[in-house]
Short mmCIF file of C-alpha atoms in Angstrom, two decimals:
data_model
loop_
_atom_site.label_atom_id
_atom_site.label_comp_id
_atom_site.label_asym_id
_atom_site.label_seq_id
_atom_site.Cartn_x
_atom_site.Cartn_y
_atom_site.Cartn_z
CA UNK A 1 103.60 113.34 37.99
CA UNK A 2 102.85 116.78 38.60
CA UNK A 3 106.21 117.90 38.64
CA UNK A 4 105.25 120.99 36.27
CA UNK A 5 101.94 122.45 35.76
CA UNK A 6 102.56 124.67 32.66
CA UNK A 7 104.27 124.05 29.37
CA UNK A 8 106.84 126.44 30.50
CA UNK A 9 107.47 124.37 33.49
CA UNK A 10 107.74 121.56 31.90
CA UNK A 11 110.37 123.45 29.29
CA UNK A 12 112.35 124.56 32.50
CA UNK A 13 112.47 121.04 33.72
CA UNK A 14 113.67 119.91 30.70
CA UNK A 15 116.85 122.28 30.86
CA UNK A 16 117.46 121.79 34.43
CA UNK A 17 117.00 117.95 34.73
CA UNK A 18 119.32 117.58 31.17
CA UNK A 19 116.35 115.99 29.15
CA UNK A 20 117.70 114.09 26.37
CA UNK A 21 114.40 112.80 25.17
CA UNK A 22 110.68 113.04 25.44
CA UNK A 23 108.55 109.62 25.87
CA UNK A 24 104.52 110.62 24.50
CA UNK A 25 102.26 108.73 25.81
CA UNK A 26 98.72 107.88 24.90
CA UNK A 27 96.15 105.00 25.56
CA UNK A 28 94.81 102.74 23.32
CA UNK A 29 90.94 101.53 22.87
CA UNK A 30 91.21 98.47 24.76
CA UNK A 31 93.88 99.86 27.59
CA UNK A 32 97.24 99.18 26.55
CA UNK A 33 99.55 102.29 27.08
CA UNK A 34 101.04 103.45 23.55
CA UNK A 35 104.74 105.58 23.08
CA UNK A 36 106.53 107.62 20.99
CA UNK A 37 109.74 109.71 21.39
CA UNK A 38 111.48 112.78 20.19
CA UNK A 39 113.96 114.30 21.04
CA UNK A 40 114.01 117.50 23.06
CA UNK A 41 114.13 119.96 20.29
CA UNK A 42 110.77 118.95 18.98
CA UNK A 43 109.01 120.27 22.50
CA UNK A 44 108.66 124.06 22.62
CA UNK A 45 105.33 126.15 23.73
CA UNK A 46 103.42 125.77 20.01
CA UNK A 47 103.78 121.45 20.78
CA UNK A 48 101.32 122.18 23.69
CA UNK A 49 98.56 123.96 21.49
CA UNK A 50 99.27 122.51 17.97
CA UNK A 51 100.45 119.07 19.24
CA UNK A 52 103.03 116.08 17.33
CA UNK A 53 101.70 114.62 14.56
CA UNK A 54 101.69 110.87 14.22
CA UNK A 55 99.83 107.61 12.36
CA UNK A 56 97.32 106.50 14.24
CA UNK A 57 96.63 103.41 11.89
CA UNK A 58 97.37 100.64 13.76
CA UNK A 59 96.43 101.26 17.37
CA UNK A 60 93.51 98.76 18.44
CA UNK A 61 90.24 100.43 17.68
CA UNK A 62 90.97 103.86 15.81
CA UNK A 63 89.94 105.24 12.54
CA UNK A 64 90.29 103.22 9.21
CA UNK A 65 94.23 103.59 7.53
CA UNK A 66 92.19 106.50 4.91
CA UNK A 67 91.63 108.62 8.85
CA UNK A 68 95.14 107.59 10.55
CA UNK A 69 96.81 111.09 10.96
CA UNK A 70 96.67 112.05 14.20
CA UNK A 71 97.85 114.71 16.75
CA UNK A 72 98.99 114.32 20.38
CA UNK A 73 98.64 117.16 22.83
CA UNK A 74 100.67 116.75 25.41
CA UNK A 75 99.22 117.29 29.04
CA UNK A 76 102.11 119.71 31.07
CA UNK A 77 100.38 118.59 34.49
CA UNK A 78 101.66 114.70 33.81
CA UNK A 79 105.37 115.35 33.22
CA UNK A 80 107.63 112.71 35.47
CA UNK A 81 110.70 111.78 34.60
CA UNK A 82 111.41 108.56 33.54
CA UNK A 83 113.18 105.67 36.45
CA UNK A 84 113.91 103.30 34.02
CA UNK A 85 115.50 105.14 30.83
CA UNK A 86 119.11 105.21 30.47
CA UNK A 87 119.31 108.29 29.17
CA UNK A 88 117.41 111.48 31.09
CA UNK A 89 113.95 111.05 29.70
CA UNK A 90 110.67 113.03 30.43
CA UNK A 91 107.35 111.21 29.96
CA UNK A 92 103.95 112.99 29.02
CA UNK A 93 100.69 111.54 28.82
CA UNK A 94 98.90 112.99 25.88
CA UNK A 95 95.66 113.62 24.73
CA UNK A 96 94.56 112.60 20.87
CA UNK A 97 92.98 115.32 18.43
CA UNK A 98 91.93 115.16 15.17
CA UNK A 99 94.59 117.25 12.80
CA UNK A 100 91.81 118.46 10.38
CA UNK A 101 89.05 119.98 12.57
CA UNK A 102 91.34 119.85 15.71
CA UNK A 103 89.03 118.34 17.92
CA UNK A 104 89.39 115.58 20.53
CA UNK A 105 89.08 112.43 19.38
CA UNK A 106 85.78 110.61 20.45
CA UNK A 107 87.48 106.98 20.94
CA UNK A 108 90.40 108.37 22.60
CA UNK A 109 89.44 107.40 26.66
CA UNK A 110 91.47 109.57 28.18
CA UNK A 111 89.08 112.17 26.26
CA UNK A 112 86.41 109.96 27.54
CA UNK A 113 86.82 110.57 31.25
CA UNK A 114 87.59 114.11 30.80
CA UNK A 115 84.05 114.52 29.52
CA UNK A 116 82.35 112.64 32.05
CA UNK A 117 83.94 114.46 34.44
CA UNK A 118 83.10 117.74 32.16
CA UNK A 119 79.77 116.61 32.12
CA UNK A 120 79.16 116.23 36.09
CA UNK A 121 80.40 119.65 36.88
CA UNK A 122 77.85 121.10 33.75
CA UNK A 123 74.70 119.61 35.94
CA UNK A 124 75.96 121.28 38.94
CA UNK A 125 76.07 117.92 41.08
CA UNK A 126 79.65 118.39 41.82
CA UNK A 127 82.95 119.69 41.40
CA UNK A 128 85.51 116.70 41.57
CA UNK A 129 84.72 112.87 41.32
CA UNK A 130 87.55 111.46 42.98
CA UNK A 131 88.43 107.53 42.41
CA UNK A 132 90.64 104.70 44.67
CA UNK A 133 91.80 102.18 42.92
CA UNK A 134 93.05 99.35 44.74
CA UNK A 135 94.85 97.21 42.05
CA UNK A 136 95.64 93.41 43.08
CA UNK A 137 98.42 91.95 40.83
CA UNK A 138 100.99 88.52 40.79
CA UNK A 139 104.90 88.71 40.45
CA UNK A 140 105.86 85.68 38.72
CA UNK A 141 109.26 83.97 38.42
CA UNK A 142 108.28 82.55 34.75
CA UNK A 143 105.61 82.20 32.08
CA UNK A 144 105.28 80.18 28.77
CA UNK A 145 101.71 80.15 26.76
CA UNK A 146 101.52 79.40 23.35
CA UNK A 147 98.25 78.39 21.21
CA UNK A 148 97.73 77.18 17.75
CA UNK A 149 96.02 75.13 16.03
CA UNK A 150 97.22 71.82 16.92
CA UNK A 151 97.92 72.64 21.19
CA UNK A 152 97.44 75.13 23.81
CA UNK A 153 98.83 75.95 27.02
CA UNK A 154 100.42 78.06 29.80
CA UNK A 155 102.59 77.17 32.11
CA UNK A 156 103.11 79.69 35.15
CA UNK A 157 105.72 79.54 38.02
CA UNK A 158 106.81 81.12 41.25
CA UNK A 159 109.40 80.42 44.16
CA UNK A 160 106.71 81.42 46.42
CA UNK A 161 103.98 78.93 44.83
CA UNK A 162 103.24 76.05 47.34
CA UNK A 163 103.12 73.88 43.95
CA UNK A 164 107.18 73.96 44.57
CA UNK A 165 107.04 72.75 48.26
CA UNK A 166 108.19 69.22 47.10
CA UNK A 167 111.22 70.61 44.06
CA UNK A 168 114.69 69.64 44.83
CA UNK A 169 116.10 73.44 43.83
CA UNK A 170 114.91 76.63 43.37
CA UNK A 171 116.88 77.50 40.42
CA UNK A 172 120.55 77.28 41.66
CA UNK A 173 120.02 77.08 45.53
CA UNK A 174 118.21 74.88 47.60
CA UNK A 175 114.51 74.59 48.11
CA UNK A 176 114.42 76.17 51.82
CA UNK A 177 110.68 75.62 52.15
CA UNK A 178 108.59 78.79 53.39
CA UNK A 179 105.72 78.00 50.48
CA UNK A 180 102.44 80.04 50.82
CA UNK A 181 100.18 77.59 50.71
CA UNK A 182 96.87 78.29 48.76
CA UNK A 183 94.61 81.41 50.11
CA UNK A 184 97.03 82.05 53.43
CA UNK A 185 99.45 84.90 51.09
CA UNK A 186 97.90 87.90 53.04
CA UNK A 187 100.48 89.73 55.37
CA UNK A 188 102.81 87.05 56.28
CA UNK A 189 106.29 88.53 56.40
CA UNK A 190 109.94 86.95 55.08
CA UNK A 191 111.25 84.59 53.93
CA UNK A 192 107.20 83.36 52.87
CA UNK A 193 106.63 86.77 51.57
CA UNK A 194 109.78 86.89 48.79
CA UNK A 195 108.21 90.54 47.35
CA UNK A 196 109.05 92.83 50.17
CA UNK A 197 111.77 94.38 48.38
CA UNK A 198 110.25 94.84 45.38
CA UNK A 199 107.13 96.01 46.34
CA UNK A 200 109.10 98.76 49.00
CA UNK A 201 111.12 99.82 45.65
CA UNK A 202 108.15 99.97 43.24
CA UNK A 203 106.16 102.18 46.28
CA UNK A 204 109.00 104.08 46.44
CA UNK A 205 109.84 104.89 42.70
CA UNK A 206 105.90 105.60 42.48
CA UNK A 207 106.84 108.28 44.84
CA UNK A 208 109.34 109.64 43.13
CA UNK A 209 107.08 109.99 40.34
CA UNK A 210 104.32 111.87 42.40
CA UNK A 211 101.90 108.94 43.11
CA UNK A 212 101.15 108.78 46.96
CA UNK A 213 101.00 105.62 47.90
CA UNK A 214 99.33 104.81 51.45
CA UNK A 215 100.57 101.00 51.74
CA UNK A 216 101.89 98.31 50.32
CA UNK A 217 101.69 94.23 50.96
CA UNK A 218 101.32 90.27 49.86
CA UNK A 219 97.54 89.38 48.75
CA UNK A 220 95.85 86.62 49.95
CA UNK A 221 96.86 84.17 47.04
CA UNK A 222 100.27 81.89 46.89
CA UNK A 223 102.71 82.47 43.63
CA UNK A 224 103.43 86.13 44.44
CA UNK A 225 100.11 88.06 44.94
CA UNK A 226 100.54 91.41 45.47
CA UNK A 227 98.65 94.88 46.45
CA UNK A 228 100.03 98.66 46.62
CA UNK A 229 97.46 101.33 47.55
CA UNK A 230 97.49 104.81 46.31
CA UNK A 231 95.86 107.54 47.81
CA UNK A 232 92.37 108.67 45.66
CA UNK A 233 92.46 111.14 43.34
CA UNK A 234 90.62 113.44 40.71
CA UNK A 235 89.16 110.99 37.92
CA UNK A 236 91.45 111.81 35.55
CA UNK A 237 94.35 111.59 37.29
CA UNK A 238 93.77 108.82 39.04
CA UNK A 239 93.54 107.13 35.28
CA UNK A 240 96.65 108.59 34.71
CA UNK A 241 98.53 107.26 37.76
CA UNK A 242 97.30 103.92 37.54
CA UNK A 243 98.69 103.59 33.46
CA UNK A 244 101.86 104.74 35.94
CA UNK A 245 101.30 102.72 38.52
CA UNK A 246 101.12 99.37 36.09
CA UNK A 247 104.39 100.27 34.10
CA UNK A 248 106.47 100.66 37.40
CA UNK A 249 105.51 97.61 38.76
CA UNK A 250 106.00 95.69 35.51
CA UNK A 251 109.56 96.97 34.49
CA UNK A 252 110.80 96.69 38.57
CA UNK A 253 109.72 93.19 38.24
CA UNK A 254 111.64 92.85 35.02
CA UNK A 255 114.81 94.13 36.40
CA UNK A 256 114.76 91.33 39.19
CA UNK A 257 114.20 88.91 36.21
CA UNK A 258 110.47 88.82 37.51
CA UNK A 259 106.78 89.34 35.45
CA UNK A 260 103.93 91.40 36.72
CA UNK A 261 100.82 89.76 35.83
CA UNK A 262 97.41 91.77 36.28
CA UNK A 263 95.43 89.22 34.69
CA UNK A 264 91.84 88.75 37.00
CA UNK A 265 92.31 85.32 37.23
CA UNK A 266 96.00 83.39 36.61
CA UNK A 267 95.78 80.79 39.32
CA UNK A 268 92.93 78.30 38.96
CA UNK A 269 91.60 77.50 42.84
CA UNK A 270 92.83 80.20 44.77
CA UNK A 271 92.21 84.09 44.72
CA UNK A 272 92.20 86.32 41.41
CA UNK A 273 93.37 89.94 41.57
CA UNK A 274 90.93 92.35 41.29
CA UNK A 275 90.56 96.11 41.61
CA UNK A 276 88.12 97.01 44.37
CA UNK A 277 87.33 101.24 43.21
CA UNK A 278 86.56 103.81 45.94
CA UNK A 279 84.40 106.46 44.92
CA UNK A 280 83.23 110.03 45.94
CA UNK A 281 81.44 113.11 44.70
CA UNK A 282 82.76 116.49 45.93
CA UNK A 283 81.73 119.91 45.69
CA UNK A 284 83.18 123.44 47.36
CA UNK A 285 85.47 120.98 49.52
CA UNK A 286 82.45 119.43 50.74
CA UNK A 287 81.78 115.63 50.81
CA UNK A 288 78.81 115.12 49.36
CA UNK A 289 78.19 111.40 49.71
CA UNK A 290 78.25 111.78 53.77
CA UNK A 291 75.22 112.23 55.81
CA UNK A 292 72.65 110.56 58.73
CA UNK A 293 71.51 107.72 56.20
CA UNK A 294 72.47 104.20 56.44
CA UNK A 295 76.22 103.12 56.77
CA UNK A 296 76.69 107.62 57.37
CA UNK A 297 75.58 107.98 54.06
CA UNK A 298 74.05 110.72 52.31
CA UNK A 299 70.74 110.53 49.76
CA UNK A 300 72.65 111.32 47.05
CA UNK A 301 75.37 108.57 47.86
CA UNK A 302 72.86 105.96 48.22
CA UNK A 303 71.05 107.11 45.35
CA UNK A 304 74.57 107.12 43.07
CA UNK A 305 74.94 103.47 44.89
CA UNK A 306 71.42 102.70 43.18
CA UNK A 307 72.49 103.76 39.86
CA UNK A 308 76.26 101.55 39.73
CA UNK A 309 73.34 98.25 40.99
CA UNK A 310 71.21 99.23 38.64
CA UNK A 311 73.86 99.19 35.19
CA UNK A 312 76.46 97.11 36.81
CA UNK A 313 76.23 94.95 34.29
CA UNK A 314 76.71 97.22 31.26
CA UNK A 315 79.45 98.82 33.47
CA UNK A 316 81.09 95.66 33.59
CA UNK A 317 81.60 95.63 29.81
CA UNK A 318 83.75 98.34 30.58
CA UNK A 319 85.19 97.69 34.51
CA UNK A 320 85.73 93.72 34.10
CA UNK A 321 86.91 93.51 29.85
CA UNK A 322 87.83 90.39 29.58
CA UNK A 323 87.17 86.76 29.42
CA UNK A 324 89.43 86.16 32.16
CA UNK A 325 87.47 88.77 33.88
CA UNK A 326 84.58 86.11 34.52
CA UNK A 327 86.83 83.34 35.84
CA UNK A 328 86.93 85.73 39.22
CA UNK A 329 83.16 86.65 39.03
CA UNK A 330 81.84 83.24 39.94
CA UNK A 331 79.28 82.75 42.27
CA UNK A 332 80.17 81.12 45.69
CA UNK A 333 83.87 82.04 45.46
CA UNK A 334 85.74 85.17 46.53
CA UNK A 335 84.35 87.49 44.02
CA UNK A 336 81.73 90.17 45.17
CA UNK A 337 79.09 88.99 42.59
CA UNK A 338 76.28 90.05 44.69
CA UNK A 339 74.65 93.10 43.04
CA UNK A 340 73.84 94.82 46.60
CA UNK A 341 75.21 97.20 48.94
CA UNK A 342 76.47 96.72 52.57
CA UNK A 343 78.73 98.44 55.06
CA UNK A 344 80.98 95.33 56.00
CA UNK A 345 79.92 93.16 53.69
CA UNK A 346 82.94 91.63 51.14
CA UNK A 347 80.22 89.42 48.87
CA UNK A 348 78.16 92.91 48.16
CA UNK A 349 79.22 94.64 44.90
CA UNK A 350 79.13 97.77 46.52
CA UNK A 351 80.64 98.09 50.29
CA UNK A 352 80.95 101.08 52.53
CA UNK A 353 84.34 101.05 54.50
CA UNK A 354 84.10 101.87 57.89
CA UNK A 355 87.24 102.58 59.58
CA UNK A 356 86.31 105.97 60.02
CA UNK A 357 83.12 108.22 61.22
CA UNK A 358 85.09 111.59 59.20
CA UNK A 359 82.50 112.80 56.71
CA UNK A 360 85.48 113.06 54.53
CA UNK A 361 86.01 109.10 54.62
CA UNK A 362 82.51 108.28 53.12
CA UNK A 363 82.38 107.17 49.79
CA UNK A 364 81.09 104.01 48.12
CA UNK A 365 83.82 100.78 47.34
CA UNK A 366 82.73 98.86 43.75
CA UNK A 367 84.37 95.76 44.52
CA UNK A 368 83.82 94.25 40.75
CA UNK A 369 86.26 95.93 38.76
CA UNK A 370 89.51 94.16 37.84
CA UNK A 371 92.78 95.76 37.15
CA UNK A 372 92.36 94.17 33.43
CA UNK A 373 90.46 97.07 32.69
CA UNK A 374 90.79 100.24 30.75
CA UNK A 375 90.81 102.58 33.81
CA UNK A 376 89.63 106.04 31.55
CA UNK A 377 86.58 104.28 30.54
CA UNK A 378 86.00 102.93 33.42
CA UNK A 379 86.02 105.05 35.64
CA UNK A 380 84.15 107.38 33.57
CA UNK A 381 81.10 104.38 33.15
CA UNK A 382 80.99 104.01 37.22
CA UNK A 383 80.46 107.97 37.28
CA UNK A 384 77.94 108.13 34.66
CA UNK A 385 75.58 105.41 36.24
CA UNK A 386 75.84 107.12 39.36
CA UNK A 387 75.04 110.10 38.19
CA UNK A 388 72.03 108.27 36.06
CA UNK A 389 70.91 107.08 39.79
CA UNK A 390 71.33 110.34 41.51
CA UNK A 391 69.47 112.43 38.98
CA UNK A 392 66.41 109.58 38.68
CA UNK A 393 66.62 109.21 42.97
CA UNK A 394 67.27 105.41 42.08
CA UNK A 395 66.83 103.54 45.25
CA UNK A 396 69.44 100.75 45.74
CA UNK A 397 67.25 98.12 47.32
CA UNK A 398 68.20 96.86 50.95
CA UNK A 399 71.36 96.07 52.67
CA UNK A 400 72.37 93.11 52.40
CA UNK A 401 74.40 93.23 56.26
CA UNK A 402 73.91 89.18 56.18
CA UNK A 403 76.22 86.24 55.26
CA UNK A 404 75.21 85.24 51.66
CA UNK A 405 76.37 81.80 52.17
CA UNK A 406 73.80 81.39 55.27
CA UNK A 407 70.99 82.52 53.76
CA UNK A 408 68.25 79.43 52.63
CA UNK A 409 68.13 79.04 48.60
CA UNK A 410 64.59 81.00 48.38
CA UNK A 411 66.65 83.94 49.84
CA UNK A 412 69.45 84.16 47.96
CA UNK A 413 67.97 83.66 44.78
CA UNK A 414 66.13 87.38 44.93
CA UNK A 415 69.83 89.10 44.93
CA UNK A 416 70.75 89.79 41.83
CA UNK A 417 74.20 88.52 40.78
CA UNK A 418 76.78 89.79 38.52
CA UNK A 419 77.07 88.54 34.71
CA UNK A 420 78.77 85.11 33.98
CA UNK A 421 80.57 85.93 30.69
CA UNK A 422 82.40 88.88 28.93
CA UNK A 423 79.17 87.68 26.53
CA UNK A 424 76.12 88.60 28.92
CA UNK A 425 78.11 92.10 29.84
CA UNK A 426 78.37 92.66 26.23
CA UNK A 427 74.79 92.00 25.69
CA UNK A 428 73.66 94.26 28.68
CA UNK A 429 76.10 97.55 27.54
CA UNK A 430 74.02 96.68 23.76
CA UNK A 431 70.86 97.10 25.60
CA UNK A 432 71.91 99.14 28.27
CA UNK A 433 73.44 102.50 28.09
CA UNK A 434 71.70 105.45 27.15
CA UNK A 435 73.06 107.36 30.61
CA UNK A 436 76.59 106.41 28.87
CA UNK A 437 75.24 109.05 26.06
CA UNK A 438 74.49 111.98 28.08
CA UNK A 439 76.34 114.79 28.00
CA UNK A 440 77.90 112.86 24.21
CA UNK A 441 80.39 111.42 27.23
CA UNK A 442 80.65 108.11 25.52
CA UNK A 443 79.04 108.12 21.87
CA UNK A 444 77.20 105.41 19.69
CA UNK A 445 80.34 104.95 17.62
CA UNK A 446 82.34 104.17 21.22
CA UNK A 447 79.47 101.70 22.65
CA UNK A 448 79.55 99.87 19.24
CA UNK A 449 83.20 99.66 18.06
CA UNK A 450 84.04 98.42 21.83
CA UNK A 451 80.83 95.66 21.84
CA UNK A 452 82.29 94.93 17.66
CA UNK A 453 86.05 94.86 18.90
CA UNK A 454 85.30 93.09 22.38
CA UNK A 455 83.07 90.29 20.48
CA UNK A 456 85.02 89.22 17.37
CA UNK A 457 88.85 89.65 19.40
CA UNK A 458 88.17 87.91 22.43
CA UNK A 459 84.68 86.34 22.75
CA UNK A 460 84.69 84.59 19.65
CA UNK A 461 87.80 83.62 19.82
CA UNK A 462 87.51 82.16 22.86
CA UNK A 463 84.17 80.41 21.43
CA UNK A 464 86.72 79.18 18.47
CA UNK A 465 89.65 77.47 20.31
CA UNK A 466 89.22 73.94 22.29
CA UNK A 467 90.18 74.20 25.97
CA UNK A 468 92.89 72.10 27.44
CA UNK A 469 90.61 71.17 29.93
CA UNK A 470 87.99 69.48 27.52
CA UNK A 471 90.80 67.03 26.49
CA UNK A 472 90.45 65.99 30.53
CA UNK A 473 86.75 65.91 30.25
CA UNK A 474 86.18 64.55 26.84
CA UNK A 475 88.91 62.80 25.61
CA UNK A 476 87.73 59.50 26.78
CA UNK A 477 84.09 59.99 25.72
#
């Protein structure tokens, strides 16, 4: 990314690169990255004001077939040129308009977090919102699902999963042993970690395509658990880079006859992949969330730290999507389902890192997100309730700088805990987000065609299917 900056950069790229093609890009409601492509021809100065034209009918959660037509502006600062194309291809992520009154399209997200971020610098509170990411993820050798109405199942494999410590073969070749065994994946090196190459050659080829990366490694979990860290950006951006980020790593895993997974939870009974977000207000150069409070905090941080506590769980509607999402936030495990802040504490929702005392390192870690999630809307919902707590001085409780699992049961049970279903988040964003409103950041229509599509798509269908495991529960009954 940021290759060019202007549309006539991105036209002088095109000539001296050889374009043959230009892939559009756009997200969807849920967060599924949509294409199309035209040829060069079709990109010249007007395409950046008056956009493409294209039908918008069938992406998950727009208009109604009678309001398909849509427009896609394409964004000059995202051009990158494609690793994986055969022929020379430049991407563009786009934003969506309306083609009759030509405005931006209220349940487009990357719209979304542009007005949230709008919004912020409007009040005054700050000039740039800049966001981590760090997005935990599983390269697997194979996967086979499949459910219908008479059987369900998935089967998942990996060369590196200690489930295969006993096979004969791996594949063709011998079974040379060097298994990760359950929760003992992070930082061992070869032959037990089998992703080195891949993950140097996706960190490099992000790169290449103007994401700084700052590391990359094996996760704690066996089967091929992974983690690459980029370097925090501006919201929108980071959004940007982390659609990026997810379709390097999947097609680099595809070339070695590999699948990226970022499911939260895959492996039942040993660590799910989550997306731990850093997260820091800015303004003049200055950071604003670091000061002489607790942890080298400012007011305002722990105030914005009091507003993420205080809607974490309509957040989550938004930061953990999915059913799956809720297999990782389970009390007791190694989920952060505590709603609390602490400065070393992993089992707090919100922790602040302390590897440095550089007012520039402060910011506040949300440790509930997982990389299931739509990262636009997202990120814009963490910003919004901290905003919500700044503005109302929200205080965010107590530290909780102990060991949750030594505290006596008539301790624990005063910190709040995370929701326990995509079903309770649901219910809290329906009672729970006027400060999503402000600033018409996220409208009605958003809140209730993402509760609507969230519900009938995945909770209820959930609610509608029998479970493989009841068979080993029930069966017998």
């Amino acid at each position: 990314m940021n290759a060019a900056k202007t549309p006539a950069e991105v036209l002088k790229l095109i000539k001296d690169k050889q374009i043959k093609a230009v892939d559009l890009r756009f997200m969807d409601f849920p967060g599924m990255q949509q294409h199309f492509t035209v040829p060069t021809h079709c990109i010249d100065l007007d395409a950046f004001k008056d956009g493409l034209g294209f039908d918008g009918s069938s992406i998950r959660g727009w208009q109604a077939i009678n309001e398909s037509d849509m427009l896609v502006i394409p964004d000059p600062t995202t051009a990158f040129v494609d690793p994986f194309a055969k022929d020379p291809t430049l991407v563009m992520i786009c934003n969506i308009q309306d083609p009759v009154s030509k405005e931006d399209y209220s349940r487009d997200p990357r719209n979304i977090a542009r007005k949230a971020l709008k919004y912020v610098q409007t009040l005054g509170l700050a000039d740039v919102a800049y966001f981590g990411p760090e997005a935990e993820f599983f390269i697997f050798d194979s996967v086979r699902y499949d459910q219908n109405q008479h059987e369900g199942y998935y089967h998942i494999d990996s060369i590196e999963g200690i489930w295969n410590s006993g096979r004969e073969k791996d594949g063709d070749k011998p079974n040379l042993g060097s298994k990760l065994r359950y929760k003992e994946g992070y930082f061992p090196i070869p032959p037990s970690d089998t992703l080195q190459d891949i993950r140097t050659e996706c960190m490099l080829l992000m790169e290449q395509c103007g994401i700084e990366i700052e590391a990359q490694h094996h996760e704690v979990a066996t089967g091929g658990q992974n983690e690459i860290d980029m370097k925090f950006s501006p919201l929108v951006e980071m959004a940007d880079k982390l659609t990026l980020y997810k379709y390097i790593i999947k097609m680099v895993s595809r070339k070695y006859g590999k699948t990226a997974c970022f499911m939260p939870k895959p492996l039942f009974q040993d660590n799910g992949s989550g997306m731990h977000v850093h997260f820091s207000l800015w303004k003049a150069d200055k950071p604003l969330f670091a000061g002489k409070g607790y942890a080298g905090l400012s007011d305002m941080a722990l105030h914005a730290a009091g507003g993420l506590i205080k809607h974490a769980a309509p957040v989550l509607a938004f930061a953990a999507p999915t059913t799956n999402s809720y297999k990782r936030l389970v009390p007791g495990y190694e989920a952060p389902v505590n709603l609390a802040y602490s400065r070393r504490n992993r089992s707090a929702a919100i922790r602040i890192p302390m590897y440095s005392a550089s007012p520039k390192t402060k910011r506040l870690e949300f440790r509930c997100p997982d990389p299931s999630c739509n990262p636009y809307l997202t990120f814009a919902a963490m910003l919004m309730a901290a905003i919500d707590g700044i503005e109302k001085k929200t205080d965010p409780g107590k530290p909780l700088d102990v060991n949750i699992y030594d505290l006596e049961p008539d301790e624990a049970k005063h910190i709040a805990q995370t929701p326990g279903s995509l079903a309770e988040s649901l219910d809290a964003l329906r009672k729970d987000h006027a400060f999503l409103l402000r600033g018409d950041v996220f409208t009605s229509d958003v809140i209730d065609t993402w509760i609507d599509y969230k519900t009938v798509n995945e909770v209820d269908a959930m609610r509608l299917r029998p479970h493989p495991y009841e068979f080993m529960l029930y069966y017998d009954i």
